[in-house]
Coordinates of C-alpha atoms and ligand atoms in Angstrom, one line a residue:
M13 CA -36.7 -13.0 -9.9
S14 CA -33.1 -14.7 -10.0
N15 CA -31.2 -15.7 -7.2
K16 CA -29.2 -13.4 -5.4
F17 CA -25.5 -13.6 -4.2
Y18 CA -23.6 -11.0 -2.0
L19 CA -20.0 -11.8 -2.1
T20 CA -17.5 -9.4 -0.2
T21 CA -13.8 -9.8 0.3
P22 CA -12.1 -8.1 3.2
I23 CA -11.3 -4.3 3.2
Y24 CA -7.6 -3.6 3.0
Y25 CA -5.5 -1.5 5.0
V26 CA -4.5 1.5 3.2
N27 CA -1.2 1.5 5.3
D28 CA 0.7 0.4 2.0
K29 CA -0.1 0.1 -1.8
P30 CA -1.7 -3.3 -2.4
H31 CA 0.4 -6.3 -2.6
L32 CA -0.4 -9.9 -3.5
G33 CA -1.4 -11.2 -0.3
H34 CA -5.0 -8.7 -1.5
A35 CA -4.8 -9.7 -4.9
Y36 CA -5.1 -13.6 -3.6
T37 CA -8.5 -12.9 -2.2
T38 CA -9.9 -10.3 -4.5
I39 CA -8.8 -12.4 -7.8
A40 CA -10.6 -15.6 -6.3
A41 CA -13.7 -13.0 -5.6
D42 CA -13.6 -12.3 -8.6
V43 CA -13.9 -15.6 -10.4
L44 CA -16.9 -16.3 -7.9
A45 CA -18.5 -13.2 -8.6
R46 CA -17.9 -14.5 -12.3
Y47 CA -19.4 -17.9 -11.9
H48 CA -22.5 -16.5 -10.0
R49 CA -23.3 -14.4 -13.0
L50 CA -23.1 -16.8 -15.4
K51 CA -25.1 -19.0 -13.4
K52 CA -27.1 -16.2 -14.2
E53 CA -27.3 -14.8 -10.3
E54 CA -28.0 -11.4 -9.3
V55 CA -24.4 -10.7 -7.9
F56 CA -23.4 -8.1 -5.5
F57 CA -19.5 -8.3 -5.1
L58 CA -18.4 -5.7 -2.8
T59 CA -14.5 -4.8 -1.6
G60 CA -12.7 -1.6 -0.5
T61 CA -10.4 0.1 2.0
D62 CA -9.9 0.0 5.4
E63 CA -8.8 3.6 6.4
H64 CA -9.1 4.6 9.8
G65 CA -7.0 3.6 13.1
T66 CA -3.5 3.6 14.5
K67 CA -1.6 2.0 11.4
I68 CA -2.7 4.4 9.2
I69 CA -1.6 7.6 11.0
E70 CA 1.9 5.6 11.6
A71 CA 1.7 5.7 7.6
A72 CA 0.5 8.4 7.2
E73 CA 3.3 10.5 9.5
K74 CA 6.3 8.6 7.6
A75 CA 5.0 9.5 4.2
N76 CA 4.6 13.2 5.8
K77 CA 1.4 13.5 4.1
K78 CA -2.4 14.1 6.2
P79 CA -4.1 11.0 6.7
K80 CA -7.1 12.0 4.3
E81 CA -4.6 12.7 1.4
F82 CA -2.5 9.8 2.1
C83 CA -5.9 7.4 2.5
D84 CA -7.0 8.8 -1.0
Q85 CA -3.7 8.3 -2.6
I86 CA -3.0 4.4 -1.5
S87 CA -7.4 3.6 -2.0
Q88 CA -6.4 5.0 -5.8
E89 CA -3.7 2.4 -6.0
F90 CA -6.2 -0.2 -4.7
K91 CA -8.7 0.5 -7.3
K92 CA -6.2 0.8 -10.4
T93 CA -4.6 -2.6 -9.2
W94 CA -8.3 -3.8 -9.5
Q95 CA -9.1 -2.8 -12.7
N96 CA -5.8 -3.8 -14.1
L97 CA -6.4 -7.1 -13.1
N98 CA -10.0 -6.6 -14.9
I99 CA -11.7 -7.1 -10.9
S100 CA -15.1 -6.6 -11.4
Y101 CA -16.6 -5.6 -7.9
D102 CA -19.7 -3.6 -8.2
Y103 CA -19.1 -1.2 -5.7
F104 CA -15.9 -0.5 -4.2
I105 CA -16.6 0.8 -0.1
R106 CA -14.1 3.5 1.8
T107 CA -14.1 3.8 5.3
T108 CA -13.6 7.2 5.1
D109 CA -16.9 7.8 2.8
K110 CA -19.4 9.7 4.6
K111 CA -22.2 7.1 3.9
H112 CA -20.1 5.0 6.1
Q113 CA -19.4 6.9 8.5
K114 CA -23.3 7.8 9.0
T115 CA -23.9 3.9 8.5
V116 CA -21.5 3.4 11.9
E117 CA -23.2 6.0 13.7
K118 CA -26.3 4.6 13.4
I119 CA -25.3 1.3 13.9
L120 CA -23.5 1.9 16.7
L121 CA -26.8 4.1 18.2
K122 CA -28.6 1.3 17.8
L123 CA -26.7 -1.3 19.8
E124 CA -26.7 1.4 22.5
K125 CA -30.2 1.6 22.4
K126 CA -30.1 -2.4 23.0
G127 CA -28.3 -2.0 26.4
V128 CA -25.2 -3.9 24.8
I129 CA -23.0 -1.5 25.8
Y130 CA -21.0 -0.1 28.5
K131 CA -18.2 1.7 30.0
S132 CA -15.4 0.2 31.2
K133 CA -11.2 0.7 32.0
Y134 CA -9.6 -1.5 30.1
K135 CA -5.3 -2.0 30.5
G136 CA -3.8 -4.6 27.7
L137 CA -1.0 -4.6 25.1
Y138 CA -1.8 -2.8 22.2
C139 CA -0.6 -3.6 18.6
S140 CA -1.3 -1.3 16.1
G141 CA -0.4 -3.7 13.2
C142 CA -2.7 -6.2 13.9
E143 CA -5.6 -3.6 15.3
K144 CA -5.6 -5.5 18.3
F145 CA -5.0 -6.3 22.0
L146 CA -2.6 -9.2 22.6
K147 CA -2.2 -11.7 25.6
R148 CA 1.4 -11.3 27.5
K149 CA 1.5 -14.9 25.8
E150 CA 1.0 -14.5 22.4
L151 CA 4.2 -12.5 22.4
I152 CA 7.6 -14.5 21.8
D153 CA 10.4 -12.2 23.2
N154 CA 7.9 -9.8 24.1
L155 CA 7.4 -8.8 20.5
C156 CA 3.9 -9.7 17.9
I157 CA 4.7 -12.3 16.1
F158 CA 3.2 -11.4 13.2
H159 CA 5.2 -7.7 13.0
Q160 CA 7.9 -8.2 14.6
K161 CA 6.8 -5.5 17.2
E162 CA 6.4 -4.7 20.7
P163 CA 3.1 -3.7 21.6
K164 CA 2.1 -0.9 23.5
E165 CA 0.6 -0.8 26.8
I166 CA -2.3 1.0 26.8
S167 CA -4.9 1.9 29.6
E168 CA -7.8 3.2 29.1
E169 CA -12.1 4.1 30.1
N170 CA -13.5 2.4 26.4
Y171 CA -16.6 1.3 25.8
F172 CA -17.6 -2.4 25.6
F173 CA -19.6 -4.6 23.7
S174 CA -21.7 -7.3 26.0
L175 CA -19.9 -9.9 23.1
K176 CA -20.4 -13.0 26.4
E177 CA -24.5 -12.2 26.3
Y178 CA -24.1 -14.0 22.7
L179 CA -21.6 -16.5 22.9
P180 CA -23.9 -19.9 23.9
Q181 CA -26.2 -19.0 20.9
L182 CA -23.8 -18.2 18.1
K183 CA -22.0 -21.5 19.4
K184 CA -25.1 -23.5 18.5
I185 CA -25.6 -21.4 15.0
I186 CA -21.8 -22.5 13.8
E187 CA -22.4 -25.7 15.4
K188 CA -25.2 -26.2 13.0
N189 CA -24.2 -24.6 10.2
K190 CA -26.6 -21.8 10.4
I191 CA -23.3 -20.1 9.2
K192 CA -21.4 -22.1 7.2
I193 CA -17.8 -21.8 7.8
L194 CA -15.3 -23.7 5.5
P195 CA -13.5 -25.6 4.8
P196 CA -14.4 -28.1 7.8
E197 CA -10.9 -27.6 9.7
R198 CA -11.5 -24.1 10.0
K199 CA -15.0 -24.5 11.9
A200 CA -13.5 -26.9 14.0
E201 CA -11.5 -24.0 14.5
V202 CA -13.6 -21.6 15.5
L203 CA -15.7 -23.7 18.0
G204 CA -12.1 -24.4 19.5
L205 CA -11.8 -20.6 20.2
F206 CA -15.4 -21.4 22.4
K207 CA -13.4 -23.5 24.4
Q208 CA -10.8 -20.8 25.5
K209 CA -12.0 -17.8 27.4
I210 CA -13.4 -15.0 25.3
G211 CA -14.0 -11.5 26.8
N212 CA -16.3 -8.7 26.0
F213 CA -14.6 -6.7 23.3
S214 CA -13.9 -3.0 23.4
I215 CA -15.2 -0.8 20.4
S216 CA -13.5 2.3 21.2
R217 CA -10.5 4.2 22.0
E218 CA -9.8 7.1 23.6
K219 CA -6.9 8.8 22.2
V220 CA -7.4 7.4 18.8
E221 CA -7.8 10.7 16.8
W222 CA -8.3 9.1 13.1
G223 CA -11.2 7.3 13.4
I224 CA -15.3 7.7 13.5
K225 CA -16.5 9.7 16.6
I226 CA -18.3 7.9 19.3
P227 CA -22.0 9.7 18.2
W228 CA -22.7 9.8 22.4
D229 CA -19.5 10.4 23.3
K230 CA -17.1 12.9 21.0
S231 CA -14.0 12.1 23.1
Q232 CA -13.8 8.6 21.4
T233 CA -13.8 7.1 18.2
V234 CA -14.9 3.7 17.3
Y235 CA -12.4 0.8 17.0
V236 CA -11.2 0.0 13.6
W237 CA -12.4 -3.6 13.6
V238 CA -16.0 -2.1 14.7
D239 CA -15.5 0.2 11.9
A240 CA -14.2 -1.7 9.2
L241 CA -17.0 -4.5 9.7
I242 CA -19.4 -2.3 9.5
N243 CA -18.3 -1.7 5.7
Y244 CA -20.4 -5.3 4.9
L245 CA -23.8 -2.7 5.9
S246 CA -23.0 0.4 4.4
G247 CA -21.6 -1.3 0.8
I248 CA -25.1 -1.9 0.4
E249 CA -27.1 1.4 1.6
Y250 CA -28.2 -0.6 5.3
S251 CA -32.0 0.4 5.5
E252 CA -32.2 3.0 2.8
N253 CA -33.0 1.4 -0.2
S254 CA -34.2 -1.4 -2.5
K255 CA -30.4 -2.9 -2.5
F256 CA -30.4 -3.4 1.0
D257 CA -33.5 -5.3 1.0
R258 CA -32.8 -6.8 -2.3
Y259 CA -28.7 -8.2 -1.3
W260 CA -28.7 -8.4 2.8
P261 CA -27.5 -11.1 4.2
V262 CA -24.5 -11.9 2.7
D263 CA -24.0 -15.1 0.9
L264 CA -20.1 -15.3 1.5
H265 CA -17.8 -13.8 3.2
L266 CA -14.0 -14.5 1.7
I267 CA -11.1 -14.4 4.1
G268 CA -8.2 -14.9 5.1
K269 CA -7.3 -17.2 7.9
D270 CA -5.8 -13.8 10.1
I271 CA -9.2 -12.7 10.5
L272 CA -11.1 -15.4 11.5
K273 CA -12.1 -14.5 14.7
F274 CA -13.9 -11.1 13.9
H275 CA -15.7 -12.3 11.3
T276 CA -17.3 -15.6 12.7
I277 CA -17.3 -14.4 16.2
Y278 CA -17.8 -10.5 16.9
W279 CA -19.1 -9.5 13.9
P280 CA -21.9 -12.4 13.8
A281 CA -22.6 -11.1 17.4
M282 CA -23.1 -8.0 16.5
L283 CA -25.8 -8.6 13.8
L284 CA -27.4 -10.6 16.6
A285 CA -27.8 -7.8 18.4
L286 CA -29.1 -6.2 16.1
D287 CA -31.7 -9.1 15.0
L288 CA -29.8 -8.6 11.6
E289 CA -29.8 -11.9 9.4
L290 CA -26.2 -13.7 9.4
P291 CA -23.8 -14.4 6.8
R292 CA -24.7 -17.7 5.0
Q293 CA -20.7 -18.9 4.5
I294 CA -17.4 -17.7 5.2
F295 CA -15.1 -19.3 3.8
V296 CA -11.3 -18.8 5.2
H297 CA -7.9 -19.3 2.7
G298 CA -4.5 -20.2 4.0
Y299 CA -1.8 -17.6 3.5
F300 CA 1.1 -18.0 1.3
T301 CA 4.9 -17.7 1.5
V302 CA 7.4 -16.7 -0.8
D303 CA 10.5 -18.6 -1.8
D304 CA 9.3 -20.1 1.9
Q305 CA 9.5 -17.0 3.5
K306 CA 6.9 -14.6 5.1
M307 CA 6.1 -11.6 2.8
S308 CA 7.7 -8.7 4.4
K309 CA 8.6 -5.4 3.9
S310 CA 12.3 -6.1 5.8
L311 CA 13.1 -8.9 4.0
G312 CA 12.1 -7.1 0.7
N313 CA 10.1 -9.8 -1.3
V314 CA 6.9 -8.3 -0.8
V315 CA 5.4 -8.6 -4.8
D316 CA 3.6 -6.3 -6.3
P317 CA 0.8 -7.9 -8.8
N318 CA 1.2 -5.3 -11.0
D319 CA 4.7 -6.1 -12.0
L320 CA 2.8 -9.9 -12.6
I321 CA 0.8 -8.2 -14.6
R322 CA 3.7 -6.2 -16.8
K323 CA 5.7 -9.5 -16.9
F324 CA 2.9 -12.0 -17.9
G325 CA -0.4 -10.3 -18.7
I326 CA -3.4 -9.9 -16.6
D327 CA -5.3 -13.3 -17.2
A328 CA -2.0 -15.6 -16.9
T329 CA -1.5 -14.1 -13.8
R330 CA -4.8 -14.5 -12.1
Y331 CA -4.9 -18.1 -13.3
L332 CA -1.2 -18.2 -12.0
I333 CA -1.6 -17.0 -8.5
L334 CA -4.5 -19.6 -7.8
S335 CA -3.0 -22.6 -9.7
Q336 CA -0.4 -22.6 -7.1
F337 CA -1.8 -24.9 -4.4
P338 CA -5.3 -25.8 -3.2
F339 CA -7.3 -22.6 -2.0
G340 CA -7.9 -22.8 1.4
A341 CA -4.4 -24.4 2.1
D342 CA -1.0 -22.6 3.3
G343 CA 1.1 -22.7 0.2
D344 CA 4.5 -21.1 -1.2
I345 CA 4.4 -19.0 -4.2
S346 CA 8.3 -18.8 -6.6
L347 CA 8.4 -16.2 -8.9
K348 CA 10.7 -18.9 -11.0
R349 CA 8.2 -21.7 -10.8
L350 CA 5.5 -19.3 -11.9
A351 CA 7.5 -18.6 -15.2
E352 CA 7.4 -22.1 -16.1
K353 CA 4.6 -23.0 -15.4
Y354 CA 3.6 -19.9 -17.3
N355 CA 5.3 -21.8 -20.2
A356 CA 3.9 -24.9 -19.5
D357 CA 0.7 -24.7 -19.1
L358 CA -0.5 -21.5 -20.9
A359 CA 2.4 -21.4 -24.0
N360 CA 2.6 -24.9 -24.4
G361 CA -1.0 -26.3 -23.1
L362 CA -3.6 -23.7 -23.5
G363 CA -2.3 -21.6 -26.2
N364 CA -0.6 -24.3 -28.2
L365 CA -3.8 -26.1 -28.1
L366 CA -5.5 -23.3 -29.8
N367 CA -3.0 -22.5 -32.0
R368 CA -2.5 -26.0 -33.5
F369 CA -6.1 -26.2 -34.2
L370 CA -6.2 -22.5 -35.9
G371 CA -3.3 -23.8 -38.0
I372 CA -5.0 -27.0 -39.3
R373 CA -8.3 -25.3 -39.6
E374 CA -6.7 -22.9 -42.1
K375 CA -6.1 -25.9 -44.6
C376 CA -9.9 -27.5 -44.2
K377 CA -13.8 -25.9 -43.6
I378 CA -15.9 -27.8 -40.6
K379 CA -19.5 -28.5 -42.2
R380 CA -20.3 -31.6 -40.2
I381 CA -21.6 -31.4 -36.4
N382 CA -21.1 -35.2 -35.4
L383 CA -19.9 -35.5 -31.7
S384 CA -19.4 -39.3 -30.8
K385 CA -22.2 -40.2 -28.0
R386 CA -18.8 -40.9 -25.7
N387 CA -17.8 -37.4 -26.2
E388 CA -20.9 -36.3 -24.9
R389 CA -21.2 -38.0 -21.9
K390 CA -17.5 -37.0 -21.0
R391 CA -18.5 -33.4 -21.1
T392 CA -21.4 -33.5 -19.0
K393 CA -19.5 -35.7 -16.0
L394 CA -16.9 -33.0 -16.5
Q395 CA -19.0 -30.0 -15.8
K396 CA -20.7 -32.0 -13.7
K397 CA -17.4 -32.1 -11.1
Y398 CA -16.5 -28.9 -12.4
E399 CA -19.9 -27.8 -10.8
K400 CA -19.1 -29.4 -7.4
A401 CA -15.7 -28.2 -7.3
F402 CA -17.2 -24.7 -7.5
Q403 CA -19.3 -25.2 -4.7
N404 CA -16.7 -26.3 -2.6
F405 CA -14.8 -23.2 -3.3
Q406 CA -12.4 -25.5 -5.0
L407 CA -10.4 -23.2 -7.9
Y408 CA -7.1 -25.0 -7.6
E409 CA -9.0 -28.5 -8.4
A410 CA -11.4 -26.4 -11.1
L411 CA -8.7 -25.1 -12.9
L412 CA -6.8 -29.2 -12.6
I413 CA -10.3 -29.9 -14.6
I414 CA -9.8 -27.6 -16.9
W415 CA -6.3 -28.3 -17.8
D416 CA -6.9 -32.1 -17.6
R417 CA -8.6 -31.3 -20.7
I418 CA -6.6 -29.3 -22.2
S419 CA -3.9 -32.0 -22.1
Y420 CA -6.2 -34.2 -24.0
F421 CA -6.8 -32.3 -26.2
N422 CA -3.1 -31.7 -26.8
K423 CA -2.4 -35.5 -26.8
Y424 CA -5.6 -36.2 -29.3
I425 CA -3.7 -34.1 -31.9
D426 CA -0.6 -35.6 -31.2
K427 CA -2.4 -38.8 -31.8
K428 CA -4.7 -38.4 -34.5
A429 CA -1.7 -36.7 -36.5
P430 CA -3.7 -34.2 -38.6
W431 CA -0.7 -32.9 -40.7
I432 CA -0.4 -36.1 -42.0
L433 CA -4.3 -36.5 -43.2
I434 CA -3.9 -32.8 -44.8
R435 CA -0.6 -34.8 -46.7
E436 CA -2.8 -37.3 -47.7
K437 CA -5.7 -34.9 -48.6
K438 CA -8.3 -37.4 -46.2
L439 CA -10.6 -34.4 -45.6
D440 CA -13.5 -36.6 -44.2
K441 CA -11.6 -38.0 -41.5
L442 CA -10.0 -34.2 -40.7
E443 CA -12.9 -32.7 -40.4
E444 CA -14.0 -34.9 -37.7
I445 CA -10.9 -34.7 -36.1
L446 CA -11.2 -30.8 -36.2
Y447 CA -14.9 -30.8 -35.0
N448 CA -13.8 -32.6 -32.1
I449 CA -10.8 -30.3 -30.9
H450 CA -13.6 -27.3 -31.8
I451 CA -16.4 -28.7 -29.3
G452 CA -13.4 -29.4 -26.6
L453 CA -12.5 -25.9 -27.2
K454 CA -15.8 -24.7 -26.7
E455 CA -16.2 -26.2 -23.3
I456 CA -12.7 -24.7 -22.7
V457 CA -13.5 -21.4 -23.0
F458 CA -16.6 -21.9 -20.7
L459 CA -14.9 -23.0 -18.0
L460 CA -12.4 -20.8 -18.7
K461 CA -14.9 -17.4 -18.2
P462 CA -14.6 -17.1 -14.6
F463 CA -11.0 -17.6 -14.4
M464 CA -9.6 -15.5 -17.6
P465 CA -12.3 -13.8 -18.9
Q466 CA -10.2 -12.1 -21.9
T467 CA -8.8 -14.7 -22.8
A468 CA -11.8 -16.6 -23.0
E469 CA -13.2 -14.2 -25.2
E470 CA -10.6 -13.7 -27.8
I471 CA -10.5 -17.7 -28.4
E472 CA -14.0 -17.7 -28.3
K473 CA -13.7 -15.2 -31.1
N474 CA -11.3 -17.1 -33.1
L475 CA -13.3 -20.2 -32.8
K476 CA -16.4 -18.1 -34.3
K477 CA -14.3 -16.4 -37.3
K478 CA -12.7 -18.3 -40.0
I479 CA -9.0 -16.0 -39.1
K480 CA -6.4 -15.4 -41.6
R481 CA -3.9 -15.8 -39.9
K482 CA -2.7 -18.0 -36.7
R483 CA -3.1 -15.7 -33.9
V484 CA -0.5 -16.7 -31.3
L485 CA -2.1 -16.6 -28.0
F486 CA 0.8 -17.2 -25.2
S487 CA 4.2 -17.2 -26.3
R488 CA 6.7 -18.8 -24.4
I489 CA 9.0 -16.4 -22.1
N490 CA 12.3 -16.0 -20.0
S491 CA 12.2 -16.8 -16.1
F492 CA 12.2 -14.2 -13.9
Ligands
MSP18 N1 -8.7 -4.4 6.8 C1 -8.5 -5.4 7.9 C2 -9.8 -6.2 6.8 C3 -11.1 -5.5 7.2 S1 -12.5 -6.9 6.3 C4 -13.6 -5.6 7.7 C5 -7.3 -6.4 7.3 N2 -6.9 -5.7 6.0 S2 -5.1 -6.4 5.2 O1 -5.0 -5.2 4.1 O2 -4.2 -6.5 6.3 O3 -5.9 -7.7 4.6 C6 -6.4 -8.2 5.4 C7 -6.0 -9.7 3.8 O4 -5.2 -9.7 2.8 C8 -6.5 -11.0 4.5 O5 -7.6 -11.7 5.1 C9 -5.6 -12.1 3.8 O6 -6.6 -12.3 3.5 C10 -4.8 -11.1 2.6 N3 -3.3 -11.4 3.0 C11 -2.6 -10.9 3.0 N4 -1.3 -11.3 2.9 C12 -1.4 -12.7 2.7 C13 -0.3 -13.8 2.4 N5 0.4 -13.5 2.5 N6 -1.2 -14.7 1.9 C14 -2.5 -14.5 1.5 N7 -3.8 -13.8 1.9 C15 -3.1 -12.6 2.8 O7 -7.2 -7.2 7.5

């Protein structure tokens, strides 16, 4: 049986439509899923929507809709956007699904039976934007730094999970890379968290109606983060059929840096308590700003990925998003730069290479298969570099490797000036040059597949067929 690869994105809050931040994680996950499928691994790629809690009730109220009706609508927008971006997820989970709710109940009962849940009074400052309690020292001018909102003081009697019991064991697990946290500076950050005081965390809410009821106490609902994390179990039908046996444990959780603590501490501790295998890897990517500003509704700079698709097309959008800055680092995205990059890398780079190749090929037939040894060696070195980049989740670097090759062949055409050979009827030489570009393009296509699947397919078709008229790929566009 082939290897399996169980890959997840966070499930996204449905308080608002999908934006470029969500698309960033999802496109990256899709590239990884496609890469592993090409390696003949049995991939299960899970994504979905997080639909309970205060934040969602507030948004539904604002929209004058019932929570479920509101969730149905926004969840559908996520699905549509992922379809528009050609995201090849295997399952889309919603936390309002009956099946998920059943799993959450089952998990909570297990934890309760294990004796790691207790009831206690809690008082704290709750930010509905973050859906978590904040410490006073985390606020600036009494406001949450992420949501510019004053958190509400909440005093409740809640159920708690005895997180502290698992901390020493978990610290060792992370130190020894049994859960591999990447990039390394994020692992250091997590280990740093263990030096601070980490308390037990509450797993229920008394006054949040919109949620899954605690099975043994219907006056409380499950804390939205506990509900959400369990999606990684219910998404593969936990303990119900062979899907769970086949795919568990998670091979890769792909997350943004804002939700590090939930995934690297709370979630693994819950799994330890449940005697379930831990995730193998957690990759934490950075955050981007748009034109050097945080993306926010109040600034009016929230980018809808669908607008980019309309402007650039699907594959170009996928390419442009991942080619801005290294995956894992923070960076900035500017719409003006996206358009410039489109023209430079896609119209003048990849598009130009293919169009020139097809133009010349029209004039001569490829017969010979006569690759020089030097070329062959280069290819294997190139593929190794690409593989290594993928192993380290360096998607940006993998793209650089491909574009290096594209620019090599564009320069090769300039240098060899095949149009002169055509004029002088030096067809033997011409065939050799064309053959080299043909092989180069085939390799480029292969490396492009996870990133730009439709483009790769189209180029492949063009390489196979003797197309009469040139196919123009990525014609130049104007800036925004
Ligand atoms: N619902 C929780 C996750 C639960 S997972 C069990 C949540 N949802 S979210 O809708 O807020 O989406 C968060 C994810 O979107 C972050 O992890 C992050 O990956 C991504 N991003 C949101 N804005 C972003 C940027 N500006 N830049 C990069 N990624 C961003 O948290």
